[in-house]
Short mmCIF file of C-alpha atoms in Angstrom, two decimals:
data_model
loop_
_atom_site.label_atom_id
_atom_site.label_comp_id
_atom_site.label_asym_id
_atom_site.label_seq_id
_atom_site.Cartn_x
_atom_site.Cartn_y
_atom_site.Cartn_z
CA MET V 184 34.06 1.73 12.20
CA ILE V 185 32.40 4.29 9.94
CA GLY V 186 29.89 5.62 12.45
CA LYS V 187 28.06 4.75 15.62
CA SER V 188 26.43 1.34 15.75
CA LEU V 189 23.26 0.93 13.72
CA TYR V 190 21.93 -1.58 16.22
CA LEU V 191 22.91 -0.34 19.67
CA GLY V 192 21.13 2.59 21.26
CA GLU V 193 21.22 3.95 24.80
CA LYS V 194 18.16 2.07 26.06
CA ILE V 195 17.36 -0.36 23.28
CA ARG V 196 19.10 -2.53 20.73
CA LEU V 197 18.05 -4.09 17.46
CA THR V 198 18.61 -7.81 17.07
CA ALA V 199 17.55 -10.60 14.76
CA LEU V 200 14.16 -12.12 15.43
CA ASP V 201 14.30 -15.49 17.13
CA VAL V 202 11.20 -17.28 15.84
CA GLU V 203 11.24 -19.99 18.50
CA LYS V 204 11.70 -17.63 21.42
CA ASP V 205 9.84 -14.51 20.23
CA ALA V 206 6.67 -16.11 18.85
CA SER V 207 5.15 -16.53 22.28
CA THR V 208 5.56 -12.80 23.07
CA LEU V 209 4.33 -11.65 19.67
CA SER V 210 1.30 -13.92 19.99
CA LYS V 211 0.28 -11.96 23.13
CA TRP V 212 0.55 -8.64 21.30
CA THR V 213 -2.12 -9.63 18.77
CA ASP V 214 -4.81 -8.32 21.12
CA GLN V 215 -3.70 -4.89 19.84
CA HIS V 216 -5.67 -4.11 16.68
CA ALA V 217 -2.92 -2.02 15.06
CA PHE V 218 -0.22 -4.64 15.69
CA ASP V 219 -2.45 -7.43 14.40
CA ARG V 220 -3.12 -5.48 11.20
CA ARG V 221 0.62 -5.02 10.67
CA ILE V 222 1.56 -8.66 11.18
CA ASN V 223 -1.51 -10.56 10.02
CA PHE V 224 -3.27 -9.07 7.05
CA GLY V 225 -6.47 -11.06 7.45
CA MET V 226 -9.32 -10.80 9.90
CA TYR V 227 -8.49 -9.17 13.24
CA ARG V 228 -8.13 -12.02 15.72
CA LEU V 229 -5.81 -13.44 18.32
CA ILE V 230 -2.94 -15.45 16.85
CA SER V 231 -1.69 -18.47 18.78
CA GLU V 232 1.99 -19.08 19.48
CA TYR V 233 1.92 -22.01 17.06
CA GLU V 234 0.41 -19.90 14.28
CA MET V 235 2.78 -17.04 15.03
CA LYS V 236 5.80 -19.31 14.62
CA LYS V 237 4.54 -20.36 11.21
CA LEU V 238 3.61 -16.80 10.25
CA LEU V 239 7.05 -15.47 11.23
CA ALA V 240 8.92 -18.31 9.53
CA ASP V 241 6.95 -17.66 6.32
CA LYS V 242 7.55 -13.92 6.52
CA LEU V 243 11.28 -14.28 7.15
CA LYS V 244 11.58 -16.75 4.28
CA LYS V 245 9.72 -14.36 1.96
CA ALA V 246 11.91 -11.48 3.17
CA GLU V 247 15.07 -13.47 2.45
CA GLU V 248 13.89 -14.51 -1.01
CA GLY V 249 12.38 -11.19 -2.09
CA GLY V 250 14.79 -8.77 -0.43
CA ARG V 251 11.98 -6.27 0.03
CA GLU V 252 11.39 -6.58 3.78
CA LEU V 253 13.60 -6.23 6.84
CA TYR V 254 12.63 -7.35 10.35
CA PHE V 255 14.24 -6.32 13.65
CA ALA V 256 13.51 -7.44 17.16
CA VAL V 257 13.71 -4.58 19.65
CA ARG V 258 15.16 -5.50 23.06
CA LEU V 259 16.38 -3.52 26.03
CA VAL V 260 20.15 -3.11 26.18
CA SER V 261 20.22 -4.80 29.57
CA GLU V 262 17.68 -7.60 28.96
CA ASP V 263 16.85 -10.24 26.39
CA ASP V 264 13.08 -9.81 26.47
CA LEU V 265 11.38 -8.62 23.33
CA VAL V 266 9.81 -5.18 23.81
CA GLY V 267 9.15 -4.17 20.22
CA LEU V 268 9.19 -5.10 16.58
CA ALA V 269 10.48 -2.86 13.80
CA LYS V 270 10.14 -3.52 10.10
CA ILE V 271 10.90 -1.86 6.82
CA MET V 272 8.41 -3.26 4.34
CA ASP V 273 7.60 -2.98 0.65
CA ILE V 274 11.03 -1.70 -0.32
CA TYR V 275 11.04 -0.51 -3.92
CA ALA V 276 14.70 -0.46 -4.90
CA ALA V 277 14.23 1.48 -8.14
CA ASN V 278 12.27 4.20 -6.35
CA GLN V 279 14.27 3.96 -3.10
CA VAL V 280 11.09 3.87 -1.01
CA GLY V 281 10.15 1.75 2.00
CA ASN V 282 7.48 1.58 4.71
CA LEU V 283 8.49 1.78 8.36
CA GLN V 284 6.44 -0.14 10.92
CA VAL V 285 7.13 0.05 14.65
CA ASP V 286 5.22 -1.78 17.35
CA PHE V 287 5.61 -2.22 21.08
CA GLY V 288 4.02 -4.89 23.23
CA GLU V 289 3.23 -2.38 25.99
CA PRO V 290 1.72 0.92 24.79
CA ALA V 291 3.75 2.70 27.49
CA ASP V 292 6.95 1.39 25.89
CA LEU V 293 6.19 3.46 22.80
CA LEU V 294 6.52 6.52 25.02
CA ARG V 295 9.64 5.15 26.73
CA TYR V 296 11.57 3.82 23.75
CA GLY V 297 9.72 5.02 20.65
CA ASP V 298 11.86 8.08 20.03
CA GLU V 299 15.08 6.10 20.14
CA LEU V 300 13.66 3.35 17.94
CA VAL V 301 12.35 5.72 15.27
CA GLU V 302 15.64 7.63 15.30
CA MET V 303 17.57 4.36 14.76
CA MET V 304 15.22 3.10 12.05
CA VAL V 305 15.18 6.38 10.15
CA ARG V 306 18.97 6.54 10.25
CA TYR V 307 19.18 2.93 9.08
CA SER V 308 16.76 3.65 6.22
CA PHE V 309 18.60 6.66 4.85
CA MET V 310 22.20 5.94 5.83
CA GLU V 311 22.39 2.18 5.31
CA ILE V 312 19.84 1.05 2.74
CA SER V 313 19.91 4.32 0.86
CA LEU V 314 16.21 5.10 0.79
CA TYR V 315 15.04 8.40 -0.65
CA ARG V 316 11.60 8.31 0.94
CA LEU V 317 10.48 6.54 4.11
CA GLN V 318 6.77 6.16 4.78
CA ALA V 319 4.72 5.05 7.75
CA PHE V 320 1.05 4.07 7.76
CA CYS V 321 -1.14 4.49 10.80
CA SER V 322 -4.76 4.80 11.86
CA ALA V 323 -6.31 7.86 13.50
CA TYR V 324 -6.70 6.06 16.84
CA GLU V 325 -2.89 5.61 17.07
CA THR V 326 -2.38 9.07 18.48
CA ASP V 327 0.89 8.30 20.29
CA LEU V 328 2.40 6.84 17.12
CA MET V 329 1.31 9.86 15.07
CA ALA V 330 2.88 12.25 17.58
CA LEU V 331 6.06 10.13 17.57
CA LEU V 332 6.35 10.26 13.78
CA GLU V 333 5.72 14.00 13.73
CA ARG V 334 8.44 14.57 16.35
CA HIS V 335 10.87 12.91 13.94
CA GLY V 336 10.00 15.04 10.94
CA PHE V 337 7.45 12.81 9.19
CA MET V 338 4.81 14.80 7.33
CA LYS V 339 1.20 13.74 6.99
CA ASP V 340 1.06 13.22 3.22
CA VAL V 341 -2.21 11.33 2.81
CA GLN V 342 -5.43 11.09 4.80
CA ARG V 343 -7.62 8.21 3.66
CA ARG V 344 -11.07 8.94 4.97
CA GLU V 345 -12.94 6.23 6.88
CA ALA V 346 -10.53 3.59 5.65
CA VAL V 347 -10.47 1.28 8.64
CA PHE V 348 -13.23 -0.10 10.87
CA HIS V 349 -12.29 -0.62 14.50
CA SER V 350 -14.12 -0.61 17.80
CA GLY V 351 -17.50 0.05 16.25
CA LYS V 352 -16.64 2.90 13.92
CA TYR V 353 -14.68 4.02 10.91
CA TRP V 354 -11.36 5.80 11.34
CA ASP V 355 -9.21 7.69 8.87
CA THR V 356 -5.80 6.26 8.07
CA TYR V 357 -2.70 8.29 7.31
CA ILE V 358 0.43 7.92 5.25
CA TYR V 359 3.29 9.82 6.78
CA GLY V 360 6.45 10.47 4.78
CA ILE V 361 9.94 11.84 5.24
CA LEU V 362 12.45 12.44 2.45
CA ARG V 363 16.20 11.96 2.74
CA GLY V 364 16.82 15.71 2.31
CA GLU V 365 14.41 16.49 5.13
CA TYR V 366 16.14 13.98 7.38
CA LEU V 367 19.59 15.41 6.60
CA TYR V 368 18.35 18.94 7.27
CA LEU V 369 16.95 17.89 10.64
CA GLU V 370 20.20 16.14 11.52
CA GLU V 371 22.10 19.31 10.66
CA VAL V 372 19.80 21.41 12.84
CA ARG V 373 20.12 18.93 15.72
CA ALA V 374 23.92 18.96 15.45
CA LYS V 375 24.08 22.76 15.85
CA MET S 208 -32.90 -7.68 -12.54
CA THR S 209 -29.12 -7.59 -12.60
CA SER S 210 -28.59 -8.29 -16.28
CA GLU S 211 -27.51 -4.68 -16.87
CA LEU S 212 -25.24 -4.59 -13.83
CA PHE S 213 -22.08 -4.83 -15.90
CA CYS S 214 -23.31 -2.50 -18.62
CA GLY S 215 -22.55 1.22 -19.02
CA HIS S 216 -23.33 3.75 -21.75
CA LEU S 217 -20.23 2.96 -23.83
CA VAL S 218 -18.88 -0.29 -22.43
CA ARG S 219 -19.85 -3.66 -21.05
CA LEU S 220 -17.72 -5.66 -18.63
CA ARG S 221 -17.22 -9.28 -19.56
CA ALA S 222 -15.40 -12.18 -17.95
CA VAL S 223 -11.81 -12.18 -19.09
CA ASN S 224 -10.65 -14.36 -21.93
CA ARG S 225 -7.29 -15.50 -20.67
CA GLU S 226 -5.41 -16.01 -23.92
CA GLU S 227 -6.94 -13.29 -26.06
CA ASN S 228 -6.84 -10.60 -23.39
CA ALA S 229 -3.24 -11.45 -22.45
CA LYS S 230 -2.23 -11.27 -26.11
CA ALA S 231 -3.75 -7.79 -26.41
CA TRP S 232 -2.16 -6.74 -23.11
CA ALA S 233 1.26 -7.91 -24.38
CA ARG S 234 0.75 -5.76 -27.49
CA TRP S 235 -0.19 -2.69 -25.39
CA ASN S 236 2.77 -3.39 -23.12
CA THR S 237 5.17 -2.72 -25.99
CA ASP S 238 4.24 0.96 -25.59
CA SER S 239 6.38 1.85 -22.56
CA ASP S 240 4.14 4.82 -21.71
CA PHE S 241 1.24 2.42 -21.17
CA VAL S 242 3.04 0.60 -18.34
CA ARG S 243 4.72 3.69 -16.94
CA ASN S 244 1.32 5.25 -16.39
CA TRP S 245 0.24 2.67 -13.84
CA ASP S 246 3.06 0.42 -12.59
CA VAL S 247 5.24 1.68 -9.75
CA ARG S 248 7.89 -0.83 -10.75
CA PRO S 249 10.26 -0.22 -13.66
CA ALA S 250 8.68 -0.88 -17.05
CA TRP S 251 9.57 -4.26 -18.52
CA LEU S 252 8.21 -6.83 -20.92
CA PRO S 253 6.90 -9.92 -19.13
CA PRO S 254 6.25 -13.06 -21.17
CA THR S 255 2.64 -13.59 -22.28
CA SER S 256 2.36 -16.60 -19.94
CA GLN S 257 2.84 -14.27 -16.94
CA LEU S 258 0.35 -11.81 -18.34
CA GLU S 259 -2.18 -14.63 -18.67
CA GLU S 260 -1.93 -15.30 -14.93
CA TRP S 261 -2.28 -11.61 -14.20
CA VAL S 262 -5.22 -11.14 -16.58
CA ILE S 263 -7.15 -13.97 -14.98
CA GLU S 264 -6.39 -13.39 -11.35
CA GLY S 265 -5.25 -9.80 -11.11
CA GLY S 266 -3.74 -11.00 -7.82
CA ASN S 267 -7.10 -10.68 -6.11
CA ASP S 268 -10.42 -12.17 -5.06
CA ALA S 269 -12.86 -10.62 -7.54
CA GLY S 270 -10.37 -10.63 -10.39
CA ASN S 271 -10.24 -8.48 -13.44
CA PHE S 272 -13.02 -7.81 -15.89
CA ALA S 273 -12.54 -7.28 -19.59
CA ILE S 274 -13.82 -3.95 -20.89
CA HIS S 275 -15.67 -4.32 -24.21
CA THR S 276 -17.24 -1.60 -26.33
CA LEU S 277 -21.03 -1.75 -26.45
CA VAL S 278 -21.13 -0.92 -30.16
CA ASP S 279 -18.96 -3.69 -31.59
CA ASP S 280 -17.91 -5.74 -28.56
CA GLN S 281 -14.21 -4.95 -29.02
CA PHE S 282 -11.90 -5.69 -26.08
CA ILE S 283 -10.21 -2.40 -25.13
CA GLY S 284 -8.94 -2.75 -21.54
CA LEU S 285 -9.18 -4.25 -18.09
CA VAL S 286 -10.68 -3.09 -14.83
CA GLY S 287 -10.64 -4.86 -11.46
CA LEU S 288 -11.14 -4.63 -7.73
CA ASP S 289 -8.57 -6.08 -5.35
CA GLY S 290 -7.04 -5.70 -1.88
CA PHE S 291 -10.40 -6.28 -0.21
CA ASP S 292 -10.59 -5.49 3.49
CA TRP S 293 -13.94 -7.03 4.38
CA MET S 294 -13.94 -5.77 7.98
CA SER S 295 -13.55 -2.21 6.75
CA ARG S 296 -15.51 -2.93 3.57
CA SER S 297 -12.92 -1.30 1.36
CA ALA S 298 -11.17 -2.30 -1.85
CA TRP S 299 -8.74 -0.97 -4.43
CA VAL S 300 -9.63 -0.35 -8.04
CA GLY S 301 -7.34 -0.49 -11.06
CA ILE S 302 -8.13 0.27 -14.68
CA GLY S 303 -6.28 0.39 -17.98
CA ILE S 304 -7.59 1.27 -21.44
CA GLY S 305 -5.01 -0.20 -23.79
CA GLU S 306 -6.39 0.49 -27.26
CA PRO S 307 -5.08 3.98 -28.12
CA GLU S 308 -8.13 4.94 -30.20
CA PHE S 309 -10.37 4.51 -27.15
CA GLN S 310 -8.23 6.50 -24.72
CA GLY S 311 -9.45 9.91 -23.57
CA LYS S 312 -12.94 9.41 -25.01
CA GLY S 313 -14.94 8.50 -21.93
CA TYR S 314 -14.63 4.69 -22.14
CA GLY S 315 -12.47 4.51 -19.01
CA THR S 316 -14.81 6.81 -17.10
CA ASP S 317 -17.78 4.68 -18.12
CA ALA S 318 -16.02 1.44 -17.11
CA MET S 319 -15.04 2.97 -13.78
CA LYS S 320 -18.65 3.96 -13.10
CA VAL S 321 -19.74 0.38 -13.83
CA ILE S 322 -17.16 -1.17 -11.50
CA LEU S 323 -18.05 1.34 -8.75
CA ARG S 324 -21.72 0.35 -9.06
CA TYR S 325 -20.66 -3.29 -8.75
CA GLY S 326 -18.48 -2.50 -5.71
CA PHE S 327 -21.04 -0.43 -3.82
CA ALA S 328 -24.39 -1.89 -4.93
CA GLU S 329 -23.40 -5.56 -5.09
CA LEU S 330 -20.34 -6.06 -2.89
CA ASN S 331 -21.65 -3.61 -0.28
CA LEU S 332 -18.35 -1.72 -0.01
CA HIS S 333 -18.00 1.35 2.19
CA ARG S 334 -15.02 2.80 0.35
CA VAL S 335 -12.99 2.37 -2.83
CA ASN S 336 -9.35 3.51 -3.02
CA LEU S 337 -6.99 4.18 -5.87
CA THR S 338 -3.58 5.67 -6.47
CA VAL S 339 -2.47 7.43 -9.63
CA PHE S 340 0.84 8.97 -10.64
CA GLU S 341 0.78 12.75 -10.63
CA PHE S 342 1.95 12.96 -14.25
CA ASN S 343 -1.11 11.02 -15.39
CA GLN S 344 -3.45 14.01 -15.48
CA ARG S 345 -5.88 12.38 -17.90
CA ALA S 346 -6.53 9.56 -15.45
CA ILE S 347 -6.88 12.01 -12.55
CA ARG S 348 -9.57 13.92 -14.45
CA CYS S 349 -11.36 10.65 -15.18
CA TYR S 350 -11.37 9.68 -11.50
CA GLU S 351 -12.59 13.14 -10.47
CA LYS S 352 -15.49 12.78 -12.92
CA CYS S 353 -16.36 9.46 -11.29
CA GLY S 354 -16.60 11.12 -7.87
CA PHE S 355 -13.21 10.27 -6.34
CA LYS S 356 -11.83 12.88 -3.93
CA HIS S 357 -8.15 13.81 -3.57
CA GLU S 358 -6.79 12.59 -0.24
CA GLY S 359 -3.15 13.61 -0.49
CA THR S 360 0.07 12.78 -2.32
CA GLN S 361 2.91 10.48 -1.39
CA ARG S 362 5.56 13.07 -2.22
CA GLU S 363 8.41 12.16 -4.59
CA PHE S 364 7.64 8.44 -4.49
CA ILE S 365 8.47 7.39 -8.05
CA PHE S 366 11.70 7.85 -9.95
CA LYS S 367 11.38 8.00 -13.73
CA GLU S 368 13.28 9.98 -16.36
CA ASN S 369 15.65 11.37 -13.75
CA LYS S 370 12.77 13.04 -11.92
CA ARG S 371 10.76 12.20 -8.86
CA TRP S 372 6.99 12.17 -8.99
CA GLY S 373 4.29 11.91 -6.37
CA ILE S 374 1.59 9.30 -6.08
CA VAL S 375 -1.84 10.87 -5.75
CA ASN S 376 -4.24 9.03 -3.42
CA MET S 377 -7.95 9.23 -4.13
CA GLY S 378 -10.98 7.67 -2.50
CA ILE S 379 -14.74 7.55 -2.79
CA LEU S 380 -17.12 6.70 0.03
CA ARG S 381 -20.42 4.94 -0.39
CA THR S 382 -22.33 8.09 0.65
CA GLU S 383 -20.52 10.09 -2.05
CA TRP S 384 -21.26 7.46 -4.68
CA GLU S 385 -24.93 7.42 -3.66
CA ALA S 386 -25.14 11.21 -3.86
CA ALA S 387 -23.50 11.39 -7.31
#
């Protein structure tokens, strides 16, 4: 044991995705525009359970072969149901950079479990896979996600103007970033 | 009516010639600075067969265009749009002038203006994005001249020569292109 568990938090735990079991739940989440954009890069639409199984199987295969993507199912400590999905995407080993994506099926769960999930994922990124910079992309309408990232030390590095069309209008998108040194400093401050 | 669509003041865009363009690209690739100026991955020397695929497809829908000089029709670089998001009407642009004697003389700026006209006036885009490494000041000046605005920097993203460098994000909206 070289530290506390990477996968077990107080309220939530990270597990492997179970394509057969989780596809049905993830299919229901595709009515959320932001989640759909992060799982299905094409046209915004509802994805059936059948399609989701295929999509996930393809993504997990690509992740295994390329080694540039990591997927985690987020479940409550006390239950098996899937409440969220966390990913680290587009990992550039030479630059030690990756993109964090977190999604919850119920928007209220982001407020309930988001802080713990981001804390676990940031720790995993810097302490386990040795990233130097962790990024997160989001759209201006994702105000709860933006506040969550900012609470955990992410800085708004880039503002792409009118980069995404949703609900009848254009929204800016943001790239948030946190560097390993910034994370370690925050950890030090928290420990005091 | 559209015969001059792919024509600028210094350059003309032509359909790529798979073998010839890839051969030239392989020659430019031997200058490590050429690759380091635009590829986030470590510089390396892919076989010409891989470059042929890349030259033709550019990994995208519209593909790459070959940049030729107007004066003597010499192939000097590639420019292309990719990463289309048709719901948001946005795309990414990439450009590389490989022939050293044509770098820093306005050929890239001219080619960029031509591809922007194609993107906005023909493809009906709302926005064009690009990223550029912060050490590539010549390219940044070129993009500024074409009307791109700075939208922030992904701090300390790239690691090269034992230093970390940011990636500058730039974008141009249709209204800005129209006003230019």
